Coordinates of C-alpha atoms and ligand atoms in Angstrom, one line a residue:
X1 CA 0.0 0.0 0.0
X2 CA 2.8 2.7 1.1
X3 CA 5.1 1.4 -1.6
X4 CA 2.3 1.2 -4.3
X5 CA 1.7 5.1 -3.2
X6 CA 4.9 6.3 -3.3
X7 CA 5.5 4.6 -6.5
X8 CA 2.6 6.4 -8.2
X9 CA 3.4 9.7 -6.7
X10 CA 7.0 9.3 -8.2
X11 CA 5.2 7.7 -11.5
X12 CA 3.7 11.5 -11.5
X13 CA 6.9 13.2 -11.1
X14 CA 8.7 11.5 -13.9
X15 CA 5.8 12.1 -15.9
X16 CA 5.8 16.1 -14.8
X17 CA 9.1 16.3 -15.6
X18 CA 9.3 14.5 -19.0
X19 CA 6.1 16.4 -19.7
X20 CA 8.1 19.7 -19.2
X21 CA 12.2 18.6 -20.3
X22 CA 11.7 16.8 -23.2
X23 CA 10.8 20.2 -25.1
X24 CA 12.7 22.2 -22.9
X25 CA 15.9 20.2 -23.7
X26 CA 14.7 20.1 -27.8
X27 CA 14.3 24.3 -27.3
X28 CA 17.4 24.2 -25.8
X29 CA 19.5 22.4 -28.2
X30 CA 18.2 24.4 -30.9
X31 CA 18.8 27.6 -29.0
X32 CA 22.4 26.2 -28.7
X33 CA 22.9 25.4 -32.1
X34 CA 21.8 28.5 -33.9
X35 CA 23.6 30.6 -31.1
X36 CA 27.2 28.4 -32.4
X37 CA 26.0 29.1 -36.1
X38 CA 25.5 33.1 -35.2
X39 CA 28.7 33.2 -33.6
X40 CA 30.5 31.5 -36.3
X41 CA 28.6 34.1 -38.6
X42 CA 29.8 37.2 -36.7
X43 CA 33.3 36.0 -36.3
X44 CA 33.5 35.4 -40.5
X45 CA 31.9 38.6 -41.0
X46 CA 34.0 40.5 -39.0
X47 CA 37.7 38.7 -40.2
X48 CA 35.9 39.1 -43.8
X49 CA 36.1 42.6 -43.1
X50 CA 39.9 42.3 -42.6
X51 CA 40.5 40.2 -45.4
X52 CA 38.9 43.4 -47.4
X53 CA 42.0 45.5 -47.4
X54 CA 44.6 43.0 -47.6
X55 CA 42.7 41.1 -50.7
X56 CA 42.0 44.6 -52.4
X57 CA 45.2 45.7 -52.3
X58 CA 47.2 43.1 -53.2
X59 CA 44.7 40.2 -54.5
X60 CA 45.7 36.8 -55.5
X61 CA 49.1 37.3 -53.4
X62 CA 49.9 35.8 -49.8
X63 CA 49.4 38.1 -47.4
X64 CA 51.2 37.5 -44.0
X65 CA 49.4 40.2 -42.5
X66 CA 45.9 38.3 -42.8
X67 CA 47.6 35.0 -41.0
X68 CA 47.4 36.7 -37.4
X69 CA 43.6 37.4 -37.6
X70 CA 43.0 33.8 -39.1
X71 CA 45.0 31.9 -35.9
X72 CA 43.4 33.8 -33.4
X73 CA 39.9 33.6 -34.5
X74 CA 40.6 29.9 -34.8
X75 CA 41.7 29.8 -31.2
X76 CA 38.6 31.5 -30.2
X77 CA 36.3 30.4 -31.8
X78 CA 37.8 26.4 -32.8
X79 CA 36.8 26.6 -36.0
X80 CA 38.7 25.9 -38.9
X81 CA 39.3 28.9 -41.4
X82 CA 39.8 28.9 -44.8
X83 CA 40.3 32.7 -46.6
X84 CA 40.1 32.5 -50.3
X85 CA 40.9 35.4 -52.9
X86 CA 38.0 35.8 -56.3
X87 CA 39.1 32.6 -58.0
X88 CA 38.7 30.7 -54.5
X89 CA 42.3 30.0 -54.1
X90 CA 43.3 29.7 -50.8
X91 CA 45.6 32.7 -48.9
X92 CA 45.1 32.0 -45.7
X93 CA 44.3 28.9 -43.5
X94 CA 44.3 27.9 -39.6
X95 CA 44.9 24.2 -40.8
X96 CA 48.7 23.7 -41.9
X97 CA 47.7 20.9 -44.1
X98 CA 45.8 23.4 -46.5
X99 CA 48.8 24.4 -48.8
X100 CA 48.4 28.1 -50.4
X101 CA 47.3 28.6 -53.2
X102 CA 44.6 25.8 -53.3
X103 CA 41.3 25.6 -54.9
X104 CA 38.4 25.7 -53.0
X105 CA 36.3 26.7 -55.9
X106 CA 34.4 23.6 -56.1
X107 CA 33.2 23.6 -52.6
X108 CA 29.3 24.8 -52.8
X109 CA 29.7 26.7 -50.4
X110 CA 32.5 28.6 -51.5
X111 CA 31.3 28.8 -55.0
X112 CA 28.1 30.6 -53.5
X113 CA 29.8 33.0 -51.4
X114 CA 31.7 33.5 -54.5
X115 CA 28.8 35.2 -56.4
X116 CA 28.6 37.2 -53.2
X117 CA 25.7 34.9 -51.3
X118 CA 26.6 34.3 -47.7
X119 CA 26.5 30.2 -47.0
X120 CA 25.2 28.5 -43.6
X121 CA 24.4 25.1 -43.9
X122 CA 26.1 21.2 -43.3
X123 CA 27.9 19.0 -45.9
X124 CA 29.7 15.8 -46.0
X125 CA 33.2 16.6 -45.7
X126 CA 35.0 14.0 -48.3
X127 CA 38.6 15.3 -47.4
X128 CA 37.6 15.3 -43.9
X129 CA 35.7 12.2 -43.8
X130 CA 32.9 13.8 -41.4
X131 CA 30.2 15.8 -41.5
X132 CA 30.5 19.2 -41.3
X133 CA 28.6 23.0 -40.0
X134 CA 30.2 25.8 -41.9
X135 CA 29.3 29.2 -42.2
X136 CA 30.8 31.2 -46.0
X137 CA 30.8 35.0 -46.8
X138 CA 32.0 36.7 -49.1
X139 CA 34.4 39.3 -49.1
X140 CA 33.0 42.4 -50.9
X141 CA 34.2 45.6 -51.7
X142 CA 31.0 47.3 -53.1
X143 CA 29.6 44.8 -55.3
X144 CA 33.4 43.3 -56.2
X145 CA 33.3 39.8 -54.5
X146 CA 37.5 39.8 -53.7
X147 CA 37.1 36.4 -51.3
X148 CA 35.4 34.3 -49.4
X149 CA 36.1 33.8 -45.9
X150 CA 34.8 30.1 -44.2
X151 CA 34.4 28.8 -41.1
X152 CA 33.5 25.4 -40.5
X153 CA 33.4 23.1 -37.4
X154 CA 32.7 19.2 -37.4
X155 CA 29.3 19.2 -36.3
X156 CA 30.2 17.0 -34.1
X157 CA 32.1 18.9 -32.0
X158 CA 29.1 21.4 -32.0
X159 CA 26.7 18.2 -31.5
X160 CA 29.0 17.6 -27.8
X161 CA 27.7 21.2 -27.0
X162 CA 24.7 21.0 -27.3
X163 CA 24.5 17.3 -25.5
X164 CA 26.5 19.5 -22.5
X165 CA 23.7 22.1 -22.2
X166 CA 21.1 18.6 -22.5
X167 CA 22.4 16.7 -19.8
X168 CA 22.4 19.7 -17.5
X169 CA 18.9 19.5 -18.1
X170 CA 19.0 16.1 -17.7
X171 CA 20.8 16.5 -14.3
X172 CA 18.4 18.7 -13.0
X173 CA 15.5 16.4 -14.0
X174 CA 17.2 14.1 -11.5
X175 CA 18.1 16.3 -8.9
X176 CA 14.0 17.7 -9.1
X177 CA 13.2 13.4 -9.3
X178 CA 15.5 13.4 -6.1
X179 CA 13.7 16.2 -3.9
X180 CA 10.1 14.4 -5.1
X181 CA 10.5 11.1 -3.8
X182 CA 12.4 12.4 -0.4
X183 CA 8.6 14.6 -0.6
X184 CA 7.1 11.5 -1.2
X185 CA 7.6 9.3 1.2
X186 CA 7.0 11.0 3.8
X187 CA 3.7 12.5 2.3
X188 CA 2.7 8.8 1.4
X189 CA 3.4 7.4 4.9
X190 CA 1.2 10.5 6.0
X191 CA -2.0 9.1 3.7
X192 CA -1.0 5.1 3.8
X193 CA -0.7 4.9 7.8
X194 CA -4.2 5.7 8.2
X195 CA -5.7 4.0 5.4
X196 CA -3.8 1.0 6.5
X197 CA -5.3 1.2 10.5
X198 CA -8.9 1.6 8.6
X199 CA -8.0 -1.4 6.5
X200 CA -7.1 -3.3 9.5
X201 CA -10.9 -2.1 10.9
X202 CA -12.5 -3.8 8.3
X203 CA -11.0 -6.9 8.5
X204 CA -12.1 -7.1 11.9
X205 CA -15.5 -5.7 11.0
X206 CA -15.4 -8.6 7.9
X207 CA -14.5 -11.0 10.4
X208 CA -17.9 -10.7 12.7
X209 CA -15.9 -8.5 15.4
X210 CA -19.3 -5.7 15.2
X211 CA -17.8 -3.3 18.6
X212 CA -14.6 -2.4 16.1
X213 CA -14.5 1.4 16.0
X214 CA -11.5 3.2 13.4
X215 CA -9.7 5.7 15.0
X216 CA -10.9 9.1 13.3
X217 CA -8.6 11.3 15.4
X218 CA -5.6 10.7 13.0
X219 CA -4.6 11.4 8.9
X220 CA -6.2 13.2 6.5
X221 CA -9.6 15.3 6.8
X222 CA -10.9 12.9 4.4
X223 CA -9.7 9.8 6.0
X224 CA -11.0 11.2 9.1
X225 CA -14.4 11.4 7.9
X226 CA -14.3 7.9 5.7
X227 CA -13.2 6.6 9.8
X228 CA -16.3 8.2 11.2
X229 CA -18.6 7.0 8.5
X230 CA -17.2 3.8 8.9
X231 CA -17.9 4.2 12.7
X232 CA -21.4 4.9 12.0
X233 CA -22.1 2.1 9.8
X234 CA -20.4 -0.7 11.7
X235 CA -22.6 0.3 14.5
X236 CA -25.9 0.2 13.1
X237 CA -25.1 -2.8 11.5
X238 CA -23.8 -4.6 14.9
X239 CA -27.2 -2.9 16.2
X240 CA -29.1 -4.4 13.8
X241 CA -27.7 -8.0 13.7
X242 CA -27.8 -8.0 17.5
X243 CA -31.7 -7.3 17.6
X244 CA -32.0 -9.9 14.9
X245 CA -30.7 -12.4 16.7
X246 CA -32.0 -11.5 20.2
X247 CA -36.0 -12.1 17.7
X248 CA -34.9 -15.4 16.1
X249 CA -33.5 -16.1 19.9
X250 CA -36.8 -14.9 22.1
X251 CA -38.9 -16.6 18.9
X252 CA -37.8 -19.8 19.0
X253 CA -37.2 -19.9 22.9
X254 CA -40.6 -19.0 23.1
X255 CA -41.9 -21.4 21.1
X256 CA -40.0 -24.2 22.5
X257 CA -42.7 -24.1 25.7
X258 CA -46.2 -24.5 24.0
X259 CA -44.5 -27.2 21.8
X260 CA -43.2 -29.7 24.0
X261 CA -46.1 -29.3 25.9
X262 CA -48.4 -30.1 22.6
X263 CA -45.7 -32.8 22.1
X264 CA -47.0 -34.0 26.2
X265 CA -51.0 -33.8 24.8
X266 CA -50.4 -35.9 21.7
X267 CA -48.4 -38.3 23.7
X268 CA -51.0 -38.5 26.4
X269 CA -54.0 -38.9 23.6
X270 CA -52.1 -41.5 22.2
X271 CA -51.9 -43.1 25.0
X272 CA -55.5 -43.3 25.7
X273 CA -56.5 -43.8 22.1
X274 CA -53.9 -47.4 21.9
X275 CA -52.1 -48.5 19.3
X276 CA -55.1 -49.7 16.8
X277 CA -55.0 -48.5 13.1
X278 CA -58.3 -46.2 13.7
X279 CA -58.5 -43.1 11.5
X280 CA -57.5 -41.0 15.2
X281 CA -54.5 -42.8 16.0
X282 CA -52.9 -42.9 12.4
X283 CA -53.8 -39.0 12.4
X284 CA -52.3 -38.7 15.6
X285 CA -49.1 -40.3 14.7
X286 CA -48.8 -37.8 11.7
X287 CA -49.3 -35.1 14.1
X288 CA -46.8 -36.4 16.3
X289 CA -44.2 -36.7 13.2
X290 CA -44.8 -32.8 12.4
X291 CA -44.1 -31.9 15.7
X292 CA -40.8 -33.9 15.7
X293 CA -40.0 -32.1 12.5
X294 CA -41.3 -28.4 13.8
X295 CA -39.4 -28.9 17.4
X296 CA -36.3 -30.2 15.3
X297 CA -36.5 -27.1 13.0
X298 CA -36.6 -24.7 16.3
X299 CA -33.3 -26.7 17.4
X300 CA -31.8 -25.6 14.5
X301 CA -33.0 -22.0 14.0
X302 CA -31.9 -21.6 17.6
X303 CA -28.3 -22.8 16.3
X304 CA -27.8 -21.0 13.4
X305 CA -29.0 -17.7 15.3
X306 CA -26.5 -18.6 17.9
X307 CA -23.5 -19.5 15.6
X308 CA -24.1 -16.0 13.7
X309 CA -23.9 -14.0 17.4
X310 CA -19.9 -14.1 16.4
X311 CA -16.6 -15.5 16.5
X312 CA -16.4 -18.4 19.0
X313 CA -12.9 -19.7 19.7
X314 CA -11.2 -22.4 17.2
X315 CA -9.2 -25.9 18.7
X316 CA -7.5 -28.3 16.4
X317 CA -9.3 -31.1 16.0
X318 CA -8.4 -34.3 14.4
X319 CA -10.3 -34.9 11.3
X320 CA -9.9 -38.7 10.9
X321 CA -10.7 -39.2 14.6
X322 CA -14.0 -37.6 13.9
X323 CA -15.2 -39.3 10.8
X324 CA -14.3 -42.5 12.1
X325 CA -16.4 -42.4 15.7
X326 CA -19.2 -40.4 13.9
X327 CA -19.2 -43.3 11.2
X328 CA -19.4 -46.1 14.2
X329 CA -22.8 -44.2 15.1
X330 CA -24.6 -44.1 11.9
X331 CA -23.1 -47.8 11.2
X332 CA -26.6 -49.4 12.5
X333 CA -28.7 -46.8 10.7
X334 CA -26.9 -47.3 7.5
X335 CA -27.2 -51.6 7.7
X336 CA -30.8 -51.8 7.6
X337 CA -30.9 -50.4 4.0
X338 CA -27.2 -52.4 3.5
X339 CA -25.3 -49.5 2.6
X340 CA -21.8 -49.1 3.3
X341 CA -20.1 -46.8 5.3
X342 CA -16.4 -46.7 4.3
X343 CA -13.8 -44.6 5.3
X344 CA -10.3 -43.9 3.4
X345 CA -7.6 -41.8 3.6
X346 CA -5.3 -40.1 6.0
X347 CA -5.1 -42.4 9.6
X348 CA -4.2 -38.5 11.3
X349 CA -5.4 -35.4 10.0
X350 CA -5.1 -32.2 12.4
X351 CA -6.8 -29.2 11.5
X352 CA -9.0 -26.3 13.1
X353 CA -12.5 -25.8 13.5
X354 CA -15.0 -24.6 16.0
X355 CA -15.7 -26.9 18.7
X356 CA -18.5 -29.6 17.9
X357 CA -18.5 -28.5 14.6
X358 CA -17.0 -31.2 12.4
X359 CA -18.8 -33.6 14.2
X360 CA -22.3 -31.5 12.8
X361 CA -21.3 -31.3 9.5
X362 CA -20.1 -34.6 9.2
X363 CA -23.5 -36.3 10.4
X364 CA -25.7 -33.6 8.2
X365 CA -23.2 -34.9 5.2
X366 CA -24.1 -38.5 6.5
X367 CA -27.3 -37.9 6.9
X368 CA -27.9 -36.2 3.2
X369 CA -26.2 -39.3 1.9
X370 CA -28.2 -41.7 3.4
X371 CA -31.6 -39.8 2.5
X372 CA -30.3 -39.6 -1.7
X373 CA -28.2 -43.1 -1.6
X374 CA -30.1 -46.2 -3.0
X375 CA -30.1 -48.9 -0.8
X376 CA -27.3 -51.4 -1.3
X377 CA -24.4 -49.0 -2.6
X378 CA -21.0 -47.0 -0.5
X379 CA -20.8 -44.4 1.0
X380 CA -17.6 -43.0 1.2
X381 CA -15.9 -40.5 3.5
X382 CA -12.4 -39.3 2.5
X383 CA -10.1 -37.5 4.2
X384 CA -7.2 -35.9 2.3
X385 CA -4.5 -32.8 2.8
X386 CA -4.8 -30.6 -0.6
X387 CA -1.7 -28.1 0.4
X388 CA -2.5 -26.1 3.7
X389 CA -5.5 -27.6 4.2
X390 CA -7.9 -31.2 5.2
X391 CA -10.4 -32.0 2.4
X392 CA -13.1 -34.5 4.2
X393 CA -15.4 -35.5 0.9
X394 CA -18.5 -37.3 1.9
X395 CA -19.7 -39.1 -1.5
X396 CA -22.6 -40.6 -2.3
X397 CA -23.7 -43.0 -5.4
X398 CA -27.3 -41.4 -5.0
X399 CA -28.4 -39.1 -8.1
X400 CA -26.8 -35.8 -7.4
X401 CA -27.6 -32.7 -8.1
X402 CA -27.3 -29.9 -10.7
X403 CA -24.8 -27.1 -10.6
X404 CA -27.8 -25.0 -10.1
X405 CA -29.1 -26.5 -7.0
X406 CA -25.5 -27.5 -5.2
X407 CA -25.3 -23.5 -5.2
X408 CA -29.5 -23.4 -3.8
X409 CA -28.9 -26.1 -1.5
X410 CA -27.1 -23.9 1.3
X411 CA -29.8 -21.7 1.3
X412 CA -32.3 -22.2 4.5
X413 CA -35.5 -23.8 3.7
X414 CA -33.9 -24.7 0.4
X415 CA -35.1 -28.5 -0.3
X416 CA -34.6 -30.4 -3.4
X417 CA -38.2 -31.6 -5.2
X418 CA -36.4 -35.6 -4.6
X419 CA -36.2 -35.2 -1.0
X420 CA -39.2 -33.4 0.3
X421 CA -41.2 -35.9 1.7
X422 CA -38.3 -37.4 3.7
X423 CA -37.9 -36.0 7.1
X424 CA -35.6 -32.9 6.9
X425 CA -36.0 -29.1 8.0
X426 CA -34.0 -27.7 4.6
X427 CA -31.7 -26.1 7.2
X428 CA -28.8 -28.9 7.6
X429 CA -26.8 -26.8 4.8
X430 CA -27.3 -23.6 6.0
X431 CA -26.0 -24.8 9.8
X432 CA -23.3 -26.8 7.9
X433 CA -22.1 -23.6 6.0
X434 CA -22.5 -21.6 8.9
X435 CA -19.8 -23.7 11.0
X436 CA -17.7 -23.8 8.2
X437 CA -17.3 -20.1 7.9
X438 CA -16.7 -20.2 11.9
X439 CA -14.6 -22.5 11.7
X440 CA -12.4 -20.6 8.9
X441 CA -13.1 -23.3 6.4
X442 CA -15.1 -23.8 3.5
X443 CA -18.0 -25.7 2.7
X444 CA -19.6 -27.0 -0.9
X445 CA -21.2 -29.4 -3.0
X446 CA -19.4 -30.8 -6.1
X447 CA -20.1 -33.3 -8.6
X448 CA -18.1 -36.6 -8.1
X449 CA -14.5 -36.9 -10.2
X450 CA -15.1 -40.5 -11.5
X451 CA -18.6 -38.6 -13.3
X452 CA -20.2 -41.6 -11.4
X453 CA -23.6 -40.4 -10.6
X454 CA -23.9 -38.9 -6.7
X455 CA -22.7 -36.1 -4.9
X456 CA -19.7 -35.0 -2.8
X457 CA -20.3 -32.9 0.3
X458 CA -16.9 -30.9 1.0
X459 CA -15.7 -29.6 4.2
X460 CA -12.1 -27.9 4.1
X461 CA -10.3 -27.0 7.0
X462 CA -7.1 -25.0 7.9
X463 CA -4.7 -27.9 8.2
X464 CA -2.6 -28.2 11.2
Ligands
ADP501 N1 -26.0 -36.0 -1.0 C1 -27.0 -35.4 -1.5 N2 -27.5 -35.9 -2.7 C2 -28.6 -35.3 -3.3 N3 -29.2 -34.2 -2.8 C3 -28.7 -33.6 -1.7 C4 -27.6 -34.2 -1.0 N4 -27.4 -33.5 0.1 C5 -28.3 -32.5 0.1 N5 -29.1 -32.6 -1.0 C6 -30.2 -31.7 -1.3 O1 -30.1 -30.5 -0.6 C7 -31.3 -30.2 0.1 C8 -30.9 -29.4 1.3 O2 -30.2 -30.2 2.3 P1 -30.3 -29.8 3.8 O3 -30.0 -28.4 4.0 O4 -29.5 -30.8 4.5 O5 -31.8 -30.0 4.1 P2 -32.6 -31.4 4.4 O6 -31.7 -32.5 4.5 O7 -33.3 -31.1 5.7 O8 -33.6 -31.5 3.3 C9 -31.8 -31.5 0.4 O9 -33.2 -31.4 0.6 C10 -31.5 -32.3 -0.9 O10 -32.5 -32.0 -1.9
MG502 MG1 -30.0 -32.5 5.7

């Protein structure tokens, strides 16, 4: 989170700045290069103008006098200097390799200058084997072209000035880079420190824990405010859930009284009626069965509403241990319609869950199984490790169920059309996904691997 928000402020800075140098340092090289072109100019202008006596008065003879001006403008300025007199031989040269007397007449730019047009431009050198930036003037008296003088520079040697000037830009783009990230950090710690405490909140908040409050003292006005909305809203809904649960709670308390006592009455009428198949008794019985069913679903709703007041500790448990006794109880159950209970996989399998709770979602798996499973075929219950956590698969050969409904089936009330007139509440799921999540574990239906027809009831826990 800090890193992440230093990075973009720094992403922004580079941006800023390459937003703002790259035409700065393109203005600036240009500025650079027409100032050495100018300068070149004035300097051949100005030695032109003492190349105009010397050349007048004694033209197309060396001149020692003109040799002088030629050095020093050369030192000054590090260009090389070629004069020339009308027929664009040379008189005078800073380069000692230029002999006198040579012809520079078929130089274009010398051959321009010639017919009095000044020359700025670049060329291919071919003696010098690089390219070059030369400036070319002539040397008038009145309209009487009596020379030319040139300057010329490799260009790169003028190309190294201009990169100079550059990377001074360049240097302060990293200097200004520098002083925004020693800005940034600090400034990101500033925003990221109380963002991150209001993260931590949440998770709290996301983890059932309703009396969290975010401290909205610290940070940014805005953060401030996000802390007190977030205040506000995990207190109303902590309100809210408590008075939820404290109606499901009083509701089904309440009706646990008049019920067992109805459940007394019925037992008492049955008594007096006897056991004979008359039209009372069987209608009795059927009474007593929805009783059985409507005390069993006040059981559960009682449960669930309890196992949503909040986070109850977690133990470690052993998995295997568990399957294995709860197996040896629903053994007897399982015989009469000769269906097999079989266990396989890992002898030892430590792993955390609430209290109790393994043991109730193994025996509503069981119990799911043994409603779809045809009589004569396996059950199987499997217990595995899959990386960091215990798989316990309960799989039936009954006849499954669609993608559609594994998801529906979690849901409370939710009862597929197969199994509603077997006993059952449609709330076994919703208690067995309940756990899970309490238990820090997830729980789901899944069609079987071999593509067998049946079902696999998952439960995976954090292994040990
Ligand atoms: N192993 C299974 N095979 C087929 N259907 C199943 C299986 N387990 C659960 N179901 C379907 O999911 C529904 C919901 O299950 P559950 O919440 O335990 O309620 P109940 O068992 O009381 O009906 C069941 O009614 C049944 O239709
Ligand atoms: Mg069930």
């Amino acid at each position: 989170m800090k890193i992440r928000l230093i990075g973009a402020l720094v992403t922004v800075a580079v941006l800023i700045l390459l937003v703002f140098s790259i035409p700065l340092a393109t203005f600036v090289a240009q500025v650079e290069r027409e100032r050495l072109v100018t300068a070149l100019e004035r300097d051949a202008f100005v030695l032109a103008g003492h190349a105009k006596e010397t050349l007048n008065t004694t033209a197309g003879s060396v001149l020692p006098s003109l040799q002088p001006y030629v050095d020093s403008y050369s030192k000054s300025s590090d260009a090389r200097i070629v004069v020339t007199n009308a027929s664009g031989l040379v008189v005078a040269s800073s380069d000692p390799t230029i002999a006198f007397g040579r012809d520079f007449s078929n130089r274009l730019e010398v051959a321009g200058a010639l017919k009095g047009l000044p020359a700025v431009g670049e060329r291919d050198s071919a003696t010098l084997g690089e390219r070059l930036l030369f400036v070319a003037v002539p040397v008038l008296l009145g309209d009487t072209v009596l020379g030319v003088v040139r300057f010329s520079n490799p260009k790169s040697v003028v190309d190294e000035e201009v990169q100079r000037h550059v990377k001074g830009i360049a240097v302060a783009g990293l200097i200004t880079l520098l002083a925004a990230a020693l800005v940034a950090i600090p400034l990101a710690l500033t925003i990221a420190r109380p963002i991150g405490r209001l993260r931590a909140s949440t998770e709290r908040l996301a983890d059932g824990d309703f009396s969290v409050q975010a401290d909205d003292t610290k940070g940014p006005p805005e953060v401030r405010e996000l802390s007190r909305s977030f205040n506000a809203m995990a207190g109303r809904i902590g309100l809210m859930l408590e008075s939820q649960q404290q109606f499901s709670g009083a509701v089904s308390h309440q009706l646990r009284t008049p019920l067992t006592a109805l459940r007394l009455r019925l037992d008492q009428a049955q008594d007096a009626v006897g056991d004979d198949m008359s039209p009372v008794a069987i209608a009795l019985e059927a009474s007593r069965v929805e009783i059985d069913r409507l005390q069993e679903m006040i059981e559960q709703l009682l449960a669930l509403s309890r196992l949503e007041g909040g986070s109850a500790a977690t133990v470690t448990v052993n998995a295997s241990a568990i399957v294995r006794s709860r197996i040896a109880v629903w053994d007897s159950l399982a015989a009469e319609r000769q269906i097999t209970l079989k266990v396989l996989g890992l002898e030892t399998a430590p792993c955390v869950a609430l209290e109790g709770a393994l043991e109730q979602i193994v025996d509503n798996y069981i119990d799911n199984a043994l409603t779809a499973a045809p009589d004569n075929s396996t059950i199987t219950v499997e217990v595995h490790r899959v990386q960091r956590h215990i798989h316990v698969d309960v799989i039936d050969e009954g006849p499954g169920l669609s993608e559609e409904k594994r998801a529906l089936a979690f849901e409370r009330f939710w009862r597929g059309a197969t199994t509603e007139n077997a006993p059952g509440t449609g709330l076994g799921l919703a208690i067995v996904r309940q756990l899970a999540v309490a238990s820090g574990g997830v729980a789901e239906l899944l069609p079987r691997a071999d593509g067998n027809s049946g079902l696999v009831a998952r439960i995976s826990l954090l292994a040990r």
